[in-house]
JSON list of C-alpha atoms in Angstrom, two decimals:
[
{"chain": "A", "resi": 5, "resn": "UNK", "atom": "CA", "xyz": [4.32, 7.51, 15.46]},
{"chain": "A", "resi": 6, "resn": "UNK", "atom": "CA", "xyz": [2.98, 4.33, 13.93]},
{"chain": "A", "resi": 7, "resn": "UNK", "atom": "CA", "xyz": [4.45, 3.01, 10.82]},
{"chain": "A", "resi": 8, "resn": "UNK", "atom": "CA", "xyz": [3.11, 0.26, 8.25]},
{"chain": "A", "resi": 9, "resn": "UNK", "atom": "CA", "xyz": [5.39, -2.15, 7.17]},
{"chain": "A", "resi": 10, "resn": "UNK", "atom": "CA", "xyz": [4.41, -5.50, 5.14]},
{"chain": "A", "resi": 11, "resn": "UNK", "atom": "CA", "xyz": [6.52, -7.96, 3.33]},
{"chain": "A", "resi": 12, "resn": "UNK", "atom": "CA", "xyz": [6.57, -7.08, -0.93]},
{"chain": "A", "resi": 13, "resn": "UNK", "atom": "CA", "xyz": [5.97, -10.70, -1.63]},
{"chain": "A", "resi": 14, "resn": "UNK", "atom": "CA", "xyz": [2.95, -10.87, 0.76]},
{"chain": "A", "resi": 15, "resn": "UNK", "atom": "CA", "xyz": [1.74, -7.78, -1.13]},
{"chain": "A", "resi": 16, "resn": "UNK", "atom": "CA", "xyz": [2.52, -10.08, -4.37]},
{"chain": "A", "resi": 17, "resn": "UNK", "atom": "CA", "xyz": [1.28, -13.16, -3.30]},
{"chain": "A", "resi": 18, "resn": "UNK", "atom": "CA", "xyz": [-2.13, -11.60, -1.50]},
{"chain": "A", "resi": 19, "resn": "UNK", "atom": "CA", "xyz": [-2.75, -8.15, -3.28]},
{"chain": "A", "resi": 20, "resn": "UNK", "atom": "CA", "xyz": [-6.37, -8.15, -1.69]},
{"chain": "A", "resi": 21, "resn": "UNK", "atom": "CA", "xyz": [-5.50, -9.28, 2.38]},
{"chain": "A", "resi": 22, "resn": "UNK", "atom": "CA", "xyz": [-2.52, -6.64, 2.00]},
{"chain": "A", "resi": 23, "resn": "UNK", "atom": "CA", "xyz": [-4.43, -3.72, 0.81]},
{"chain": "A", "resi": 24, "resn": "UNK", "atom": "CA", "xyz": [-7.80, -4.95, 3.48]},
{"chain": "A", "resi": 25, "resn": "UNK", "atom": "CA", "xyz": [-4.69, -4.68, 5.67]},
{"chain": "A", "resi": 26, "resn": "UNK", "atom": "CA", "xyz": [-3.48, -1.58, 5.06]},
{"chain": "A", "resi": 27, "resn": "UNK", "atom": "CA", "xyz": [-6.37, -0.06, 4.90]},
{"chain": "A", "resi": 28, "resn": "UNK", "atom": "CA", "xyz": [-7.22, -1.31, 8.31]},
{"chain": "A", "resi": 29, "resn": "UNK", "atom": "CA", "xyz": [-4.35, 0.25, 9.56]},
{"chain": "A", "resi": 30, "resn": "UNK", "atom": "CA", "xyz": [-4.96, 3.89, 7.87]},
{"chain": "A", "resi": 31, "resn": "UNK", "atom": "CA", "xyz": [-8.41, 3.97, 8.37]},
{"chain": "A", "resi": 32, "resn": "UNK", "atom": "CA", "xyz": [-9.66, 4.38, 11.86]},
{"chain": "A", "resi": 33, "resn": "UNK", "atom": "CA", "xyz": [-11.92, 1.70, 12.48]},
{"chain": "A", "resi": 34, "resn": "UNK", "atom": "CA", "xyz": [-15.52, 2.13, 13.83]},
{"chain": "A", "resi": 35, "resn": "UNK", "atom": "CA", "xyz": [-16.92, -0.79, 14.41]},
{"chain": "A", "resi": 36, "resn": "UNK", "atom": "CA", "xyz": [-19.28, -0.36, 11.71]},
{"chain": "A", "resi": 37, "resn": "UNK", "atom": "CA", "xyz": [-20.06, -3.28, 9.43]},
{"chain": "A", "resi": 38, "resn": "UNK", "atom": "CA", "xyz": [-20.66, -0.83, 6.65]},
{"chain": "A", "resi": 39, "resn": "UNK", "atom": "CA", "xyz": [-17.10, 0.31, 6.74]},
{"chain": "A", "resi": 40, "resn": "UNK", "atom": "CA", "xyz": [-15.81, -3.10, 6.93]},
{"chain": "A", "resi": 41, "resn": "UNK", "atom": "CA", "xyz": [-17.60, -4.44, 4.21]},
{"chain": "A", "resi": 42, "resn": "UNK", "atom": "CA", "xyz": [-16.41, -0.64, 1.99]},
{"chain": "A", "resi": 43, "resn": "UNK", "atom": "CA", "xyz": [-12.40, -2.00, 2.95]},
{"chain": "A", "resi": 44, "resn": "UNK", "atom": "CA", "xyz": [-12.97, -5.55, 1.56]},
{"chain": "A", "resi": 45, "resn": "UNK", "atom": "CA", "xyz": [-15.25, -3.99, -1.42]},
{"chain": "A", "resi": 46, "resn": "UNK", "atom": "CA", "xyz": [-12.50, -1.40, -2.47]},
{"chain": "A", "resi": 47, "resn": "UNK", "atom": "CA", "xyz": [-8.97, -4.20, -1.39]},
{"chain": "A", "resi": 48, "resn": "UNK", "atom": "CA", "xyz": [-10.76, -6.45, -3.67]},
{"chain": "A", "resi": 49, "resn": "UNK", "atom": "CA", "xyz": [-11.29, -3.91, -6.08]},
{"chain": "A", "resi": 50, "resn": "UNK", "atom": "CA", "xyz": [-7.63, -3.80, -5.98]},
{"chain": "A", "resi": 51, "resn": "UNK", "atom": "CA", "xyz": [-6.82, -6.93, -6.18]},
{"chain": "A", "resi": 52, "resn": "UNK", "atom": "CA", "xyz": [-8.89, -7.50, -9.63]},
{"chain": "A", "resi": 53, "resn": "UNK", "atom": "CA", "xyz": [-6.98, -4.54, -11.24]},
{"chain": "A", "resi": 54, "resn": "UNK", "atom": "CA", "xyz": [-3.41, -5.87, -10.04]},
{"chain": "A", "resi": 55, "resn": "UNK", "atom": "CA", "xyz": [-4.70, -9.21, -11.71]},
{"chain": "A", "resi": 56, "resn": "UNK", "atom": "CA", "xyz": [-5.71, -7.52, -14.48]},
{"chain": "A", "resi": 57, "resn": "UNK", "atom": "CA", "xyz": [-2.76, -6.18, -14.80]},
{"chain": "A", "resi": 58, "resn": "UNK", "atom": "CA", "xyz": [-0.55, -9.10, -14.43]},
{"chain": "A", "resi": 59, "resn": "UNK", "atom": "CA", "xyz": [-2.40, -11.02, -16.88]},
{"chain": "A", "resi": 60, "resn": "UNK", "atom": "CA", "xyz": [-1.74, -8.80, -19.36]},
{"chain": "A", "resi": 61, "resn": "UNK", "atom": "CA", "xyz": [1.79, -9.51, -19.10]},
{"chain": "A", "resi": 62, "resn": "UNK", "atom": "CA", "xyz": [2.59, -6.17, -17.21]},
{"chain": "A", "resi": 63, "resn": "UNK", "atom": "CA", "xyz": [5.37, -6.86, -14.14]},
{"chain": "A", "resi": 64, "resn": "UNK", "atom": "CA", "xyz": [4.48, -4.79, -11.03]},
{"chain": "A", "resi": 65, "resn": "UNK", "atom": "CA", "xyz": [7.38, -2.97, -10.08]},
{"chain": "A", "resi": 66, "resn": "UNK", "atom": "CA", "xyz": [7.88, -5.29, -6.90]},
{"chain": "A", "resi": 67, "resn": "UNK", "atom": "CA", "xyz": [7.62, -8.38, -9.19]},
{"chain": "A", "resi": 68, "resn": "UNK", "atom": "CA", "xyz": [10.19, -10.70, -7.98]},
{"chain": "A", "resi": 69, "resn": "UNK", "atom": "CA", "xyz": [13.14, -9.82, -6.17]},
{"chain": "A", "resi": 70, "resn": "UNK", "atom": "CA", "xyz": [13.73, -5.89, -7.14]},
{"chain": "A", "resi": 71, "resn": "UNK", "atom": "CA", "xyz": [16.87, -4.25, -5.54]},
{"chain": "A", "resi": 72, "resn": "UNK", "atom": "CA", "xyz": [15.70, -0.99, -6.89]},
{"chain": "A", "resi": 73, "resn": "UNK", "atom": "CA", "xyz": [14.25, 1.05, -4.19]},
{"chain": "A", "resi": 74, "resn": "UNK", "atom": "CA", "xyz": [14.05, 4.39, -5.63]},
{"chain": "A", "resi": 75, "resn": "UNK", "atom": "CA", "xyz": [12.19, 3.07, -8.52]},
{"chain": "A", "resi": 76, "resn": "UNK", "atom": "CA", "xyz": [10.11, 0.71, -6.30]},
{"chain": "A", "resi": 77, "resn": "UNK", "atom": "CA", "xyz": [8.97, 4.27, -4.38]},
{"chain": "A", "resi": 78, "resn": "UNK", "atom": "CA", "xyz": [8.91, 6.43, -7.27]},
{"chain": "A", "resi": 79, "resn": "UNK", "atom": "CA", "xyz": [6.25, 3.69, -8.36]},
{"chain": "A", "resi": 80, "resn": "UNK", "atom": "CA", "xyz": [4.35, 3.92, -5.00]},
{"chain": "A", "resi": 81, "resn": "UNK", "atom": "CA", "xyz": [4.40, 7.36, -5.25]},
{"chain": "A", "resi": 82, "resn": "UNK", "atom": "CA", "xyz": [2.37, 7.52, -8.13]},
{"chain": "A", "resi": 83, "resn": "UNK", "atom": "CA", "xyz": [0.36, 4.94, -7.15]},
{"chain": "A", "resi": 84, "resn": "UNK", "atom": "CA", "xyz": [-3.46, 6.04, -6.87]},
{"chain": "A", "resi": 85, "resn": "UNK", "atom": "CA", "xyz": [-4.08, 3.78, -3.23]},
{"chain": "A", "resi": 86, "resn": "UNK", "atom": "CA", "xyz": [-0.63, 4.54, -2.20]},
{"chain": "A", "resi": 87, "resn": "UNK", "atom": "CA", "xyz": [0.94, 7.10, -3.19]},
{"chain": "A", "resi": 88, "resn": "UNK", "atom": "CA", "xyz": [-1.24, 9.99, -0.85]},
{"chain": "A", "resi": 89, "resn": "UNK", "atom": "CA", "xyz": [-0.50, 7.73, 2.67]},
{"chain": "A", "resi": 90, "resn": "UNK", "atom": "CA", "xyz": [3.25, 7.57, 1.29]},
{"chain": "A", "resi": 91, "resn": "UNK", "atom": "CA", "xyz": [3.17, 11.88, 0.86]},
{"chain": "A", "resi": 92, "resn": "UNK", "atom": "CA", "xyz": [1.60, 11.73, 4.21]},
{"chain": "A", "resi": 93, "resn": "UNK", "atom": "CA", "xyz": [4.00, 9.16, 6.30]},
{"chain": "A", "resi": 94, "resn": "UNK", "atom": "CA", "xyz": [6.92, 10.52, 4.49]},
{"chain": "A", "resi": 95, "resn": "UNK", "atom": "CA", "xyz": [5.75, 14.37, 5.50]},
{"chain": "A", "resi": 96, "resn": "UNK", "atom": "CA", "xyz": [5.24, 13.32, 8.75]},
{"chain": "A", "resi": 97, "resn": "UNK", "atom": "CA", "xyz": [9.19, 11.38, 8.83]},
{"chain": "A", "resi": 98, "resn": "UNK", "atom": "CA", "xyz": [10.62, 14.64, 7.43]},
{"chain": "A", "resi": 99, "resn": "UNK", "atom": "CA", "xyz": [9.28, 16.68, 10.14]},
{"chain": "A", "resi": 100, "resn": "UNK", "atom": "CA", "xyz": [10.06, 14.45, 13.06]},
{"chain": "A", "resi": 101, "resn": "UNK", "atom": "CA", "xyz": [13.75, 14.22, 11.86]},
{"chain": "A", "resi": 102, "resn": "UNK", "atom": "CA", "xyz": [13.83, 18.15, 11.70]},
{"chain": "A", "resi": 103, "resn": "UNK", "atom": "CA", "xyz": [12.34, 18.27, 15.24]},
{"chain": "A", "resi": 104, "resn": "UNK", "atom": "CA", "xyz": [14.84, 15.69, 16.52]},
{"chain": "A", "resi": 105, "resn": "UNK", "atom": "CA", "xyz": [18.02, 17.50, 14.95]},
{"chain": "A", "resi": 106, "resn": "UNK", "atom": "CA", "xyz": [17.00, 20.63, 16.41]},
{"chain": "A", "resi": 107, "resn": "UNK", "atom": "CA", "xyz": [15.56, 22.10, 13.30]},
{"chain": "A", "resi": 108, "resn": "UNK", "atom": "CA", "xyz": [12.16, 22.70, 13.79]}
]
């Protein structure tokens, strides 16, 4: 089981290396330059609409130091980029726990 991790104010601070990042990690890589180059197109994609975004005087939900979680996942959740690889990780948690306890 592999699991993503990255620091929210690296995700703040560099919205379009986090999400090439992440996407590196979800998407099996390869080797093509094409799918490289699709990563960097769509993370900087990303990074223009959380700009957007922030210049319009919205706060991202992990603006700052948030303590809370639930609505910091709830947000996630929903989110178009990561809110299906949450469903997915978090399916995958949920079954491994049941295995572990016996119940699966």
């Amino acid at each position: 089981l592999q699991v993503y991790t990255m620091s929210l104010d690296d995700f703040i601070q560099r919205p379009a290396e986090m999400a090439y990042r992440f996407f590196d990690f979800v998407v099996d890589d390869d080797g093509t330059h094409e799918l490289r180059t699709k990563k960097e197109e769509v993370a900087h994609r990303y990074e223009q609409y959380y700009e957007k975004k922030m210049m319009k005087g919205s706060r991202h939900i992990t603006h700052g130091k948030n303590r809370n979680s639930e609505e910091l996942k709830e947000y996630l959740r929903h989110d178009p980029v990561f809110g299906p690889p949450m469903g997915k990780v978090q399916s995958l948690v949920e079954t491994c726990l049941a295995e572990s306890h016996g119940d699966g």
